[in-house]
Amino acid sequence: MLTAARPSWDCVACGQTWPCDPAREELRSDMDLVELAIYMWDRLDEAVSDLSPNPPAELFERFLKWTR
Ligand SMILES: [Zn+2]
């Protein structure tokens, strides 16, 4: 599974910001849309605490927008 390295939230496989394109494809094929949204909400929550006190404003878009 293509996961994120914490606390940087870069992909462990390719080093791009997670979820990279292959990670998104993998997640989409592993889960239905509801499961995926819940999973990504949880990851977003973790990322916000890892990247605090200044989490990037685009995190919501990065983690959730592509799931819809
Ligand atoms: Zn990757």
mmCIF file of C-alpha atoms and ligand atoms in Angstrom:
data_model
loop_
_atom_site.group_PDB
_atom_site.id
_atom_site.type_symbol
_atom_site.label_atom_id
_atom_site.label_comp_id
_atom_site.label_asym_id
_atom_site.label_seq_id
_atom_site.Cartn_x
_atom_site.Cartn_y
_atom_site.Cartn_z
ATOM 1 C CA MET A 1 0.000 0.000 0.000
ATOM 2 C CA LEU A 2 1.246 3.444 -0.887
ATOM 3 C CA THR A 3 1.188 5.226 2.410
ATOM 4 C CA ALA A 4 2.500 8.511 3.716
ATOM 5 C CA ALA A 5 5.673 8.978 5.698
ATOM 6 C CA ARG A 6 4.916 10.836 8.885
ATOM 7 C CA PRO A 7 5.290 13.546 9.911
ATOM 8 C CA SER A 8 6.234 14.835 6.449
ATOM 9 C CA TRP A 9 3.202 13.326 4.653
ATOM 10 C CA ASP A 10 5.267 12.504 1.593
ATOM 11 C CA CYS A 11 4.586 9.216 -0.180
ATOM 12 C CA VAL A 12 6.866 6.432 1.121
ATOM 13 C CA ALA A 13 7.246 5.045 -2.406
ATOM 14 C CA CYS A 14 7.907 8.085 -4.577
ATOM 15 C CA GLY A 15 8.483 10.989 -2.195
ATOM 16 C CA GLN A 16 5.776 13.177 -3.678
ATOM 17 C CA THR A 17 3.163 14.790 -1.503
ATOM 18 C CA TRP A 18 0.716 12.106 -0.429
ATOM 19 C CA PRO A 19 -1.670 11.018 -1.803
ATOM 20 C CA CYS A 20 0.226 10.982 -5.117
ATOM 21 C CA ASP A 21 -1.556 9.852 -8.285
ATOM 22 C CA PRO A 22 -0.701 6.135 -7.869
ATOM 23 C CA ALA A 23 -1.778 6.270 -4.226
ATOM 24 C CA ARG A 24 -5.092 7.855 -5.208
ATOM 25 C CA GLU A 25 -5.669 5.150 -7.793
ATOM 26 C CA GLU A 26 -4.865 2.449 -5.290
ATOM 27 C CA LEU A 27 -7.136 3.936 -2.639
ATOM 28 C CA ARG A 28 -9.975 4.308 -5.140
ATOM 29 C CA SER A 29 -9.701 0.693 -6.191
ATOM 30 C CA ASP A 30 -9.530 -0.554 -2.591
ATOM 31 C CA MET A 31 -12.537 1.315 -1.212
ATOM 32 C CA ASP A 32 -15.941 2.586 -2.162
ATOM 33 C CA LEU A 33 -16.531 6.335 -2.085
ATOM 34 C CA VAL A 34 -17.881 6.432 1.457
ATOM 35 C CA GLU A 35 -15.049 4.359 2.892
ATOM 36 C CA LEU A 36 -12.574 6.455 0.982
ATOM 37 C CA ALA A 37 -13.998 9.735 2.286
ATOM 38 C CA ILE A 38 -13.924 8.458 5.870
ATOM 39 C CA TYR A 39 -10.399 7.141 5.471
ATOM 40 C CA MET A 40 -9.173 10.422 4.030
ATOM 41 C CA TRP A 41 -10.885 12.479 6.732
ATOM 42 C CA ASP A 42 -8.963 10.462 9.301
ATOM 43 C CA ARG A 43 -5.696 10.960 7.446
ATOM 44 C CA LEU A 44 -6.412 14.689 7.093
ATOM 45 C CA ASP A 45 -6.975 14.895 10.831
ATOM 46 C CA GLU A 46 -3.609 13.234 11.482
ATOM 47 C CA ALA A 47 -1.854 15.405 8.923
ATOM 48 C CA VAL A 48 -3.221 18.588 10.466
ATOM 49 C CA SER A 49 -1.809 17.624 13.858
ATOM 50 C CA ASP A 50 1.518 16.509 12.372
ATOM 51 C CA LEU A 51 1.915 19.683 10.329
ATOM 52 C CA SER A 52 0.688 22.087 12.995
ATOM 53 C CA PRO A 53 0.984 24.838 14.018
ATOM 54 C CA ASN A 54 0.895 25.878 10.355
ATOM 55 C CA PRO A 55 -0.820 23.188 8.311
ATOM 56 C CA PRO A 56 -0.942 24.155 4.635
ATOM 57 C CA ALA A 57 -4.247 25.655 3.604
ATOM 58 C CA GLU A 58 -4.518 23.330 0.646
ATOM 59 C CA LEU A 59 -4.658 20.204 2.809
ATOM 60 C CA PHE A 60 -8.408 19.884 2.493
ATOM 61 C CA GLU A 61 -8.149 19.953 -1.269
ATOM 62 C CA ARG A 62 -5.212 17.569 -1.275
ATOM 63 C CA PHE A 63 -6.833 15.000 0.974
ATOM 64 C CA LEU A 64 -10.516 15.240 0.185
ATOM 65 C CA LYS A 65 -11.423 17.095 -2.972
ATOM 66 C CA TRP A 66 -10.259 14.314 -5.298
ATOM 67 C CA THR A 67 -12.383 11.710 -3.492
ATOM 68 C CA ARG A 68 -15.674 13.133 -4.738
HETATM 69 ZN ZN ZN B 1 3.752 7.843 -4.442
#
